[in-house]
Amino acid sequence: MTLSCKTTSNMLVTGGAGFIGANFIRQRLSGDESCRIVVLDALTYAGNRANLADIDPSRCEFVHGDIRDTPLVERLLREHDLSTIVHFAAESHVDRSITGPDAFIETNVQGTHSLLKAARTVWLAGSGRPHRFHHVSTDEVYGSLGMSDAPFTEEHQYQPNSPYSASKAASDHLVRAYHHTFHLEVTTTNCSNNYGPFQFPEKLIPLMLLNCLHGKPLPIYGDGKHVRDWLHVDDHCRGISLALDTGRVGEVYNIGGENERPNLEIVERITASIDAAFAADRSLARRFPDSPAAEGRPCWSLVTYVKDRPGHDRRYAIDPRKAQRELGYTPQITFDAGLTRTIAWYLANERWWRAVMDGSYRDWITHNYATR
Ligand code: NAD
Ligand code: TYD
């Protein structure tokens, strides 16, 4: 069954204070006047109220809570009469899943199960009601591709390699099982690597960008030839909305950018953009005196090869043809435009990332690199 826009106008968004959730909420509220959102977020190190600070609270209510709190989720669904869940909440960083996998099992597996249980209790009681549980997942569940392998289709075998991807794979299977066994109306999107505003600076693009500004090493894991399929977060959010509004119940859609790049190329583009920005705007040298670019030296000089990530997947790539065919999905933001926009956003939002860096970010960066 396809949900009408009306049914999906009011929704519970889990993890809405994180990177993709916050971007989704902005896009959804601006595209649908009647939309009202309840955000459920535990505000882990990656969650940030500031990501939603400028949003009209009469259209977006924030609830500080944990997705593992099943009675709380049931109460929110009932009290707000919500028939849609868009589920972003997760532990999302592969490196953290290597140093501390427990939180990944607790949030990504147990947390997703808690939401499914609540949805089943509230939505399927009696004769049931129209509803939708949309699960936001990752291409990493499919494992690693060889350089000449075809990109991931929705039928690709699951071969998760990190505790992060294994926990997301488990959550995907639980969502599938609740549909198959209990007829919960679900959709899932598996997306490639995102970038854009509000991304926590532990992920490749914002980390490299901010390290350029501070004159800190740019840590390249292994040989830097690992390939990711980069997609601007707004295009991911458009894909999620299409799956939510027009996707077929029980279906999985792969969302990607057809934009494969090795990590070294990403870092090269960021360093060149920062060099050019400093050359064009002399105030940047005053704001960021520790950057090599402040003295006219290339930021590329900061590149430092470090020990590879254990189990590091070599290549991810998405085959988006099903989403194109069934949802009319096409990415709208080229990588050049998206990266330029993203760098401009970080330069214009220093207060945001300074506040983020006051917290756990600094410790994480300091303690987790072993120079080769
Ligand atoms: P993020 O780490 O930036 O945000 C996660 C959010 O979830 C935070 O606000 C955090 O506070 C919240 N959260 C964590 N544990 C919680 C819990 N137990 N209860 C309630 N809230 C909790 O993550 P992101 O990059 O925005 O990713 C969002 C989703 O998209 C994740 O499910 C991730 O697996 C998936 N995804 C991410 C990418 C990517 O490139 N970032 C790509 C594909 C899929
Ligand atoms: P990341 O942003 O952590 O996303 P994921 O591991 O989910 O793909 O990393 C993207 C790629 O960049 C990945 O191949 C690991 C690599 N990487 C580095 O080389 N150095 C870094 O400091 C980080 C954070 C990532």
Tab-separated table of C-alpha atoms and ligand atoms in Angstrom:
chain	number	residue	atom	x	y	z
A	1	MET	CA	0.000	0.000	0.000
A	2	THR	CA	1.230	3.511	-0.770
A	3	LEU	CA	0.719	6.124	1.906
A	4	SER	CA	-0.849	9.421	1.033
A	5	CYS	CA	1.004	12.614	1.952
A	6	LYS	CA	-1.620	13.249	4.622
A	7	THR	CA	-0.767	10.048	6.459
A	8	THR	CA	2.911	10.960	6.479
A	9	SER	CA	2.376	14.604	7.432
A	10	ASN	CA	2.947	13.953	11.122
A	11	MET	CA	5.827	11.776	12.088
A	12	LEU	CA	8.185	10.596	14.760
A	13	VAL	CA	11.771	11.189	13.653
A	14	THR	CA	14.338	9.301	15.712
A	15	GLY	CA	17.873	10.701	15.809
A	16	GLY	CA	16.592	14.043	14.501
A	17	ALA	CA	19.330	15.979	16.317
A	18	GLY	CA	22.020	14.154	14.338
A	19	PHE	CA	23.477	15.008	10.945
A	20	ILE	CA	21.059	13.428	8.453
A	21	GLY	CA	18.004	13.580	10.720
A	22	ALA	CA	18.359	17.345	11.190
A	23	ASN	CA	18.757	17.897	7.450
A	24	PHE	CA	15.743	15.685	6.762
A	25	ILE	CA	13.575	17.633	9.218
A	26	ARG	CA	14.511	20.960	7.594
A	27	GLN	CA	13.763	19.660	4.119
A	28	ARG	CA	10.511	17.977	5.116
A	29	LEU	CA	9.131	20.980	7.025
A	30	SER	CA	9.978	23.380	4.211
A	31	GLY	CA	8.382	21.100	1.577
A	32	ASP	CA	5.143	20.314	3.422
A	33	GLU	CA	3.318	23.150	5.210
A	34	SER	CA	1.085	20.760	7.116
A	35	CYS	CA	3.928	18.590	8.407
A	36	ARG	CA	4.427	18.271	12.190
A	37	ILE	CA	7.354	16.358	13.639
A	38	VAL	CA	8.149	14.862	17.017
A	39	VAL	CA	11.885	14.258	17.425
A	40	LEU	CA	13.109	11.530	19.746
A	41	ASP	CA	16.833	11.808	20.385
A	42	ALA	CA	19.087	10.691	23.236
A	43	LEU	CA	21.629	13.480	22.501
A	44	THR	CA	24.677	11.267	22.430
A	45	TYR	CA	28.005	12.907	21.499
A	46	ALA	CA	26.672	13.081	17.905
A	47	GLY	CA	23.312	14.642	18.754
A	48	ASN	CA	23.102	18.377	19.071
A	49	ARG	CA	20.087	20.549	19.920
A	50	ALA	CA	21.805	23.358	17.990
A	51	ASN	CA	21.133	21.410	14.777
A	52	LEU	CA	17.426	22.174	15.221
A	53	ALA	CA	17.725	25.515	17.025
A	54	ASP	CA	16.201	27.676	14.276
A	55	ILE	CA	13.209	25.398	13.637
A	56	ASP	CA	9.719	26.535	14.647
A	57	PRO	CA	8.973	24.569	17.868
A	58	SER	CA	5.246	24.601	17.084
A	59	ARG	CA	6.035	22.361	14.101
A	60	CYS	CA	8.812	20.300	15.616
A	61	GLU	CA	8.686	19.106	19.211
A	62	PHE	CA	11.894	17.794	20.739
A	63	VAL	CA	11.768	14.874	23.168
A	64	HIS	CA	14.991	13.949	24.923
A	65	GLY	CA	14.834	10.191	25.232
A	66	ASP	CA	16.160	6.836	24.156
A	67	ILE	CA	14.711	4.679	21.383
A	68	ARG	CA	15.258	1.682	23.676
A	69	ASP	CA	12.575	3.082	25.985
A	70	THR	CA	9.672	1.180	24.413
A	71	PRO	CA	6.926	2.579	26.727
A	72	LEU	CA	8.090	6.118	25.905
A	73	VAL	CA	7.879	5.413	22.162
A	74	GLU	CA	4.397	3.893	22.581
A	75	ARG	CA	3.294	6.949	24.552
A	76	LEU	CA	4.607	9.354	21.917
A	77	LEU	CA	2.858	7.474	19.113
A	78	ARG	CA	-0.433	7.485	21.037
A	79	GLU	CA	-0.358	10.979	22.504
A	80	HIS	CA	0.613	12.636	19.223
A	81	ASP	CA	-1.478	10.273	17.094
A	82	LEU	CA	1.513	9.453	14.910
A	83	SER	CA	1.316	6.897	12.108
A	84	THR	CA	4.798	7.345	10.678
A	85	ILE	CA	8.258	6.707	12.074
A	86	VAL	CA	11.374	7.754	10.200
A	87	HIS	CA	14.206	6.013	11.991
A	88	PHE	CA	17.648	7.650	11.839
A	89	ALA	CA	18.869	7.143	15.422
A	90	ALA	CA	22.049	5.117	15.483
A	91	GLU	CA	25.630	4.893	16.473
A	92	SER	CA	27.105	5.731	13.084
A	93	HIS	CA	30.893	5.868	13.112
A	94	VAL	CA	32.846	2.780	12.022
A	95	ASP	CA	35.988	3.715	13.988
A	96	ARG	CA	34.010	3.962	17.226
A	97	SER	CA	32.427	0.585	16.499
A	98	ILE	CA	35.928	-0.895	16.436
A	99	THR	CA	37.011	0.604	19.755
A	100	GLY	CA	33.607	0.152	21.468
A	101	PRO	CA	31.086	-2.120	19.732
A	102	ASP	CA	28.632	-2.456	22.660
A	103	ALA	CA	26.834	0.846	22.060
A	104	PHE	CA	26.268	-0.206	18.442
A	105	ILE	CA	24.463	-3.366	19.434
A	106	GLU	CA	22.481	-1.533	22.105
A	107	THR	CA	21.265	1.330	19.919
A	108	ASN	CA	21.280	-0.074	16.403
A	109	VAL	CA	19.962	-3.555	17.175
A	110	GLN	CA	18.094	-3.328	20.490
A	111	GLY	CA	16.972	0.240	19.793
A	112	THR	CA	15.528	-0.627	16.394
A	113	HIS	CA	13.784	-3.634	17.905
A	114	SER	CA	12.320	-1.444	20.637
A	115	LEU	CA	10.828	0.887	17.993
A	116	LEU	CA	9.428	-2.024	16.003
A	117	LYS	CA	7.800	-3.457	19.125
A	118	ALA	CA	6.224	-0.093	19.985
A	119	ALA	CA	4.980	0.391	16.422
A	120	ARG	CA	3.501	-3.091	16.380
A	121	THR	CA	1.729	-2.595	19.705
A	122	VAL	CA	0.250	0.783	18.805
A	123	TRP	CA	-0.416	0.423	15.083
A	124	LEU	CA	-1.393	-3.219	14.691
A	125	ALA	CA	-3.718	-3.543	17.705
A	126	GLY	CA	-7.326	-4.391	16.772
A	127	SER	CA	-8.018	-3.953	13.065
A	128	GLY	CA	-4.872	-1.880	12.596
A	129	ARG	CA	-4.474	1.514	10.967
A	130	PRO	CA	-2.550	2.950	7.993
A	131	HIS	CA	1.027	3.473	9.041
A	132	ARG	CA	4.642	3.449	7.883
A	133	PHE	CA	7.928	2.556	9.528
A	134	HIS	CA	10.792	3.890	7.430
A	135	HIS	CA	14.215	2.553	8.315
A	136	VAL	CA	17.307	4.522	7.311
A	137	SER	CA	20.226	2.221	6.630
A	138	THR	CA	23.572	2.084	4.896
A	139	ASP	CA	25.279	0.479	1.907
A	140	GLU	CA	27.920	-0.857	4.311
A	141	VAL	CA	25.670	-3.849	5.101
A	142	TYR	CA	26.605	-5.301	1.697
A	143	GLY	CA	30.316	-5.477	2.535
A	144	SER	CA	33.230	-4.507	0.332
A	145	LEU	CA	33.430	-4.483	-3.484
A	146	GLY	CA	36.432	-5.284	-5.644
A	147	MET	CA	37.458	-2.486	-8.013
A	148	SER	CA	35.827	-4.140	-11.035
A	149	ASP	CA	32.705	-5.480	-9.259
A	150	ALA	CA	29.262	-4.186	-10.209
A	151	PRO	CA	27.753	-1.719	-7.689
A	152	PHE	CA	25.407	-2.961	-4.942
A	153	THR	CA	21.855	-3.771	-5.985
A	154	GLU	CA	19.120	-4.440	-3.414
A	155	GLU	CA	19.667	-8.170	-4.025
A	156	HIS	CA	23.354	-8.072	-3.110
A	157	GLN	CA	24.254	-10.561	-0.378
A	158	TYR	CA	24.665	-9.052	3.091
A	159	GLN	CA	28.340	-9.297	4.143
A	160	PRO	CA	28.861	-6.682	6.867
A	161	ASN	CA	32.473	-6.383	7.967
A	162	SER	CA	32.546	-3.897	10.861
A	163	PRO	CA	30.596	-3.969	14.122
A	164	TYR	CA	28.805	-0.856	12.772
A	165	SER	CA	27.710	-2.476	9.524
A	166	ALA	CA	26.867	-5.751	11.298
A	167	SER	CA	24.622	-3.900	13.739
A	168	LYS	CA	22.909	-2.049	10.869
A	169	ALA	CA	22.505	-5.340	8.980
A	170	ALA	CA	20.851	-6.858	12.052
A	171	SER	CA	18.488	-3.898	12.260
A	172	ASP	CA	17.622	-4.239	8.557
A	173	HIS	CA	16.772	-7.901	9.128
A	174	LEU	CA	14.570	-7.081	12.120
A	175	VAL	CA	12.649	-4.509	10.048
A	176	ARG	CA	12.211	-7.063	7.280
A	177	ALA	CA	11.084	-9.733	9.780
A	178	TYR	CA	8.466	-7.452	11.383
A	179	HIS	CA	7.016	-6.893	7.931
A	180	HIS	CA	7.097	-10.539	6.930
A	181	THR	CA	5.798	-11.950	10.203
A	182	PHE	CA	3.549	-9.231	11.646
A	183	HIS	CA	2.702	-7.274	8.451
A	184	LEU	CA	4.147	-4.067	9.810
A	185	GLU	CA	4.259	-1.653	6.856
A	186	VAL	CA	7.906	-0.864	6.393
A	187	THR	CA	10.288	0.601	3.836
A	188	THR	CA	14.084	0.678	4.038
A	189	THR	CA	16.645	2.819	2.252
A	190	ASN	CA	20.316	1.816	2.124
A	191	CYS	CA	22.407	4.848	1.299
A	192	SER	CA	26.031	5.570	0.487
A	193	ASN	CA	28.359	8.045	2.280
A	194	ASN	CA	26.761	11.418	2.971
A	195	TYR	CA	28.319	14.843	3.372
A	196	GLY	CA	26.903	18.315	4.019
A	197	PRO	CA	26.049	20.747	6.830
A	198	PHE	CA	25.849	19.619	10.480
A	199	GLN	CA	28.028	16.546	9.986
A	200	PHE	CA	29.962	15.693	13.123
A	201	PRO	CA	33.669	16.325	12.482
A	202	GLU	CA	34.796	12.757	13.010
A	203	LYS	CA	33.709	11.734	9.495
A	204	LEU	CA	36.133	12.160	6.607
A	205	ILE	CA	34.987	15.403	4.941
A	206	PRO	CA	34.378	17.688	7.954
A	207	LEU	CA	37.381	16.236	9.796
A	208	MET	CA	39.750	17.016	6.912
A	209	LEU	CA	38.224	20.445	6.434
A	210	LEU	CA	38.581	21.519	10.064
A	211	ASN	CA	42.058	20.009	10.390
A	212	CYS	CA	43.126	22.133	7.382
A	213	LEU	CA	41.880	25.241	9.205
A	214	HIS	CA	43.787	24.298	12.374
A	215	GLY	CA	46.990	23.137	10.723
A	216	LYS	CA	46.511	19.627	12.100
A	217	PRO	CA	47.581	16.410	10.325
A	218	LEU	CA	45.185	15.007	7.719
A	219	PRO	CA	45.189	11.295	8.635
A	220	ILE	CA	44.898	9.033	5.587
A	221	TYR	CA	44.132	5.447	6.563
A	222	GLY	CA	46.324	2.927	4.707
A	223	ASP	CA	47.064	3.861	1.097
A	224	GLY	CA	44.084	6.234	0.767
A	225	LYS	CA	42.775	4.371	-2.286
A	226	HIS	CA	39.563	3.189	-0.602
A	227	VAL	CA	36.533	4.234	-2.613
A	228	ARG	CA	33.234	5.640	-1.361
A	229	ASP	CA	30.137	6.766	-3.322
A	230	TRP	CA	29.565	10.302	-2.011
A	231	LEU	CA	26.122	11.880	-1.892
A	232	HIS	CA	25.032	15.299	-0.625
A	233	VAL	CA	22.760	14.892	2.392
A	234	ASP	CA	19.916	16.836	0.707
A	235	ASP	CA	19.816	14.245	-2.080
A	236	HIS	CA	19.714	11.439	0.498
A	237	CYS	CA	16.829	13.178	2.286
A	238	ARG	CA	14.948	13.566	-1.006
A	239	GLY	CA	15.373	9.831	-1.553
A	240	ILE	CA	14.020	9.054	1.913
A	241	SER	CA	10.977	11.265	1.321
A	242	LEU	CA	10.298	9.593	-2.018
A	243	ALA	CA	10.498	6.137	-0.438
A	244	LEU	CA	8.233	7.296	2.392
A	245	ASP	CA	5.622	8.909	0.142
A	246	THR	CA	5.634	6.604	-2.882
A	247	GLY	CA	7.699	3.533	-2.004
A	248	ARG	CA	6.086	0.109	-1.942
A	249	VAL	CA	5.594	-1.434	1.485
A	250	GLY	CA	8.154	-4.111	2.304
A	251	GLU	CA	10.605	-2.821	-0.301
A	252	VAL	CA	14.240	-1.800	0.012
A	253	TYR	CA	15.688	1.037	-2.069
A	254	ASN	CA	19.372	1.762	-2.564
A	255	ILE	CA	20.152	5.478	-2.640
A	256	GLY	CA	23.480	6.667	-4.025
A	257	GLY	CA	25.214	9.365	-5.981
A	258	GLU	CA	26.902	7.413	-8.814
A	259	ASN	CA	29.853	9.405	-7.520
A	260	GLU	CA	32.699	7.063	-6.613
A	261	ARG	CA	35.890	8.718	-5.384
A	262	PRO	CA	39.022	7.439	-3.645
A	263	ASN	CA	39.732	9.059	-0.279
A	264	LEU	CA	42.902	10.738	-1.536
A	265	GLU	CA	40.888	12.554	-4.186
A	266	ILE	CA	38.435	13.820	-1.568
A	267	VAL	CA	41.274	15.139	0.572
A	268	GLU	CA	42.985	16.669	-2.461
A	269	ARG	CA	39.794	18.535	-3.391
A	270	ILE	CA	39.275	19.809	0.151
A	271	THR	CA	42.854	21.031	0.527
A	272	ALA	CA	42.767	22.753	-2.889
A	273	SER	CA	39.445	24.436	-2.020
A	274	ILE	CA	40.759	25.701	1.305
A	275	ASP	CA	43.931	27.003	-0.355
A	276	ALA	CA	41.797	28.847	-2.911
A	277	ALA	CA	39.439	30.222	-0.249
A	278	PHE	CA	42.353	31.677	1.728
A	279	ALA	CA	43.847	33.178	-1.431
A	280	ALA	CA	40.516	34.865	-2.229
A	281	ASP	CA	39.643	36.075	1.288
A	282	ARG	CA	42.402	37.546	3.439
A	283	SER	CA	40.218	37.538	6.573
A	284	LEU	CA	40.533	33.728	6.687
A	285	ALA	CA	44.245	33.994	7.494
A	286	ARG	CA	43.363	36.145	10.519
A	287	ARG	CA	40.627	33.745	11.636
A	288	PHE	CA	42.724	30.602	11.158
A	289	PRO	CA	46.382	31.574	11.598
A	290	ASP	CA	47.473	27.940	12.204
A	291	SER	CA	46.436	26.834	8.729
A	292	PRO	CA	49.325	26.491	6.276
A	293	ALA	CA	47.091	28.387	3.833
A	294	ALA	CA	47.370	31.438	6.110
A	295	GLU	CA	51.033	31.646	5.000
A	296	GLY	CA	50.345	30.722	1.389
A	297	ARG	CA	51.518	27.114	1.862
A	298	PRO	CA	49.365	24.235	0.526
A	299	CYS	CA	47.164	22.411	3.023
A	300	TRP	CA	48.148	19.190	1.226
A	301	SER	CA	51.390	19.449	3.239
A	302	LEU	CA	49.341	18.283	6.253
A	303	VAL	CA	48.611	14.867	4.710
A	304	THR	CA	49.827	12.105	7.027
A	305	TYR	CA	49.549	8.415	6.206
A	306	VAL	CA	48.450	6.493	9.298
A	307	LYS	CA	47.874	2.856	10.178
A	308	ASP	CA	44.920	1.427	8.270
A	309	ARG	CA	41.537	0.902	9.929
A	310	PRO	CA	41.183	-2.791	10.906
A	311	GLY	CA	38.939	-4.593	8.416
A	312	HIS	CA	38.731	-1.446	6.263
A	313	ASP	CA	36.262	-1.995	3.398
A	314	ARG	CA	37.931	-1.216	0.084
A	315	ARG	CA	35.036	0.016	-2.005
A	316	TYR	CA	31.332	0.840	-1.748
A	317	ALA	CA	29.172	1.772	-4.739
A	318	ILE	CA	25.402	1.918	-5.168
A	319	ASP	CA	23.341	0.842	-8.143
A	320	PRO	CA	20.419	3.309	-7.818
A	321	ARG	CA	18.344	2.022	-10.748
A	322	LYS	CA	15.482	0.622	-8.657
A	323	ALA	CA	15.017	3.956	-6.846
A	324	GLN	CA	15.228	5.781	-10.176
A	325	ARG	CA	12.662	3.497	-11.797
A	326	GLU	CA	10.162	3.161	-8.947
A	327	LEU	CA	10.563	6.438	-7.050
A	328	GLY	CA	11.770	8.804	-9.762
A	329	TYR	CA	14.859	9.409	-7.640
A	330	THR	CA	17.808	11.292	-9.139
A	331	PRO	CA	20.481	13.184	-7.220
A	332	GLN	CA	20.287	16.901	-7.926
A	333	ILE	CA	23.540	18.194	-6.432
A	334	THR	CA	26.804	17.595	-8.281
A	335	PHE	CA	29.809	16.733	-6.150
A	336	ASP	CA	31.588	19.968	-7.120
A	337	ALA	CA	28.604	22.100	-6.106
A	338	GLY	CA	27.914	20.070	-2.950
A	339	LEU	CA	31.487	20.190	-1.713
A	340	THR	CA	31.776	23.927	-2.415
A	341	ARG	CA	28.530	24.518	-0.511
A	342	THR	CA	29.646	22.333	2.377
A	343	ILE	CA	33.007	24.060	2.768
A	344	ALA	CA	31.236	27.439	2.663
A	345	TRP	CA	28.822	26.227	5.368
A	346	TYR	CA	31.623	25.190	7.730
A	347	LEU	CA	33.456	28.487	7.144
A	348	ALA	CA	30.257	30.420	7.883
A	349	ASN	CA	29.278	28.336	10.924
A	350	GLU	CA	32.374	28.449	13.075
A	351	ARG	CA	30.276	28.816	16.236
A	352	TRP	CA	28.542	25.523	15.517
A	353	TRP	CA	31.685	23.461	15.092
A	354	ARG	CA	33.615	25.240	17.872
A	355	ALA	CA	30.855	24.149	20.267
A	356	VAL	CA	31.002	20.624	18.907
A	357	MET	CA	34.776	20.565	19.287
A	358	ASP	CA	34.594	21.700	22.913
A	359	GLY	CA	33.149	18.283	23.691
A	360	SER	CA	34.252	14.762	22.912
A	361	TYR	CA	35.627	15.524	19.451
A	362	ARG	CA	39.026	16.750	20.655
A	363	ASP	CA	39.708	13.727	22.861
A	364	TRP	CA	38.684	11.360	20.124
A	365	ILE	CA	41.009	12.944	17.576
A	366	THR	CA	43.935	13.051	19.994
A	367	HIS	CA	43.730	9.483	21.207
A	368	ASN	CA	42.925	7.455	18.168
A	369	TYR	CA	45.678	7.972	15.625
A	370	ALA	CA	48.744	5.798	15.438
A	371	THR	CA	51.190	7.272	12.929
A	372	ARG	CA	52.622	4.641	10.637
B	1	NAD	P1	24.707	10.784	13.593
B	1	NAD	O1	25.678	9.968	14.357
B	1	NAD	O2	25.106	12.134	13.110
B	1	NAD	O3	23.372	10.986	14.434
B	1	NAD	C1	22.781	9.942	15.162
B	1	NAD	C2	21.709	10.554	16.052
B	1	NAD	O4	21.062	9.483	16.766
B	1	NAD	C3	22.255	11.536	17.096
B	1	NAD	O5	21.437	12.676	17.162
B	1	NAD	C4	22.183	10.739	18.391
B	1	NAD	O6	22.011	11.549	19.544
B	1	NAD	C5	20.961	9.865	18.130
B	1	NAD	N1	20.961	8.643	18.952
B	1	NAD	C6	21.993	7.756	19.114
B	1	NAD	N2	21.615	6.776	19.950
B	1	NAD	C7	20.318	7.011	20.306
B	1	NAD	C8	19.380	6.333	21.109
B	1	NAD	N3	19.682	5.199	21.747
B	1	NAD	N4	18.138	6.865	21.243
B	1	NAD	C9	17.805	8.016	20.599
B	1	NAD	N5	18.665	8.701	19.830
B	1	NAD	C10	19.912	8.206	19.673
B	1	NAD	O7	24.263	9.840	12.381
B	1	NAD	P2	23.907	10.235	10.880
B	1	NAD	O8	25.162	10.319	10.098
B	1	NAD	O9	22.946	11.374	10.879
B	1	NAD	O10	23.161	8.899	10.406
B	1	NAD	C11	21.755	8.761	10.580
B	1	NAD	C12	21.340	7.398	10.058
B	1	NAD	O11	21.711	7.273	8.678
B	1	NAD	C13	22.024	6.241	10.787
B	1	NAD	O12	21.068	5.226	10.978
B	1	NAD	C14	23.120	5.793	9.827
B	1	NAD	O13	23.373	4.417	9.968
B	1	NAD	C15	22.478	6.096	8.479
B	1	NAD	N6	23.405	6.397	7.384
B	1	NAD	C16	24.383	7.327	7.553
B	1	NAD	C17	25.229	7.630	6.487
B	1	NAD	C18	26.292	8.681	6.604
B	1	NAD	O14	27.093	8.855	5.665
B	1	NAD	N7	26.356	9.438	7.680
B	1	NAD	C19	25.079	6.962	5.266
B	1	NAD	C20	24.063	6.006	5.141
B	1	NAD	C21	23.223	5.736	6.206
B	2	TYD	P1	34.088	7.726	7.226
B	2	TYD	O1	33.740	9.157	6.986
B	2	TYD	O2	34.448	7.300	8.610
B	2	TYD	O3	32.907	6.850	6.632
B	2	TYD	P2	32.813	5.226	6.403
B	2	TYD	O4	33.915	4.572	7.123
B	2	TYD	O5	31.481	4.934	7.007
B	2	TYD	O6	32.854	5.031	4.925
B	2	TYD	O7	35.329	7.368	6.299
B	2	TYD	C1	35.266	7.502	4.882
B	2	TYD	C2	36.562	6.935	4.330
B	2	TYD	O8	37.658	7.754	4.750
B	2	TYD	C3	36.879	5.538	4.828
B	2	TYD	O9	37.507	4.810	3.781
B	2	TYD	C4	37.877	5.775	5.954
B	2	TYD	C5	38.622	6.997	5.487
B	2	TYD	N1	39.125	7.887	6.551
B	2	TYD	C6	40.485	8.280	6.562
B	2	TYD	O10	41.283	7.878	5.701
B	2	TYD	N2	40.883	9.127	7.550
B	2	TYD	C7	40.053	9.585	8.519
B	2	TYD	O11	40.494	10.338	9.413
B	2	TYD	C8	38.668	9.186	8.479
B	2	TYD	C9	37.705	9.654	9.522
B	2	TYD	C10	38.266	8.339	7.477
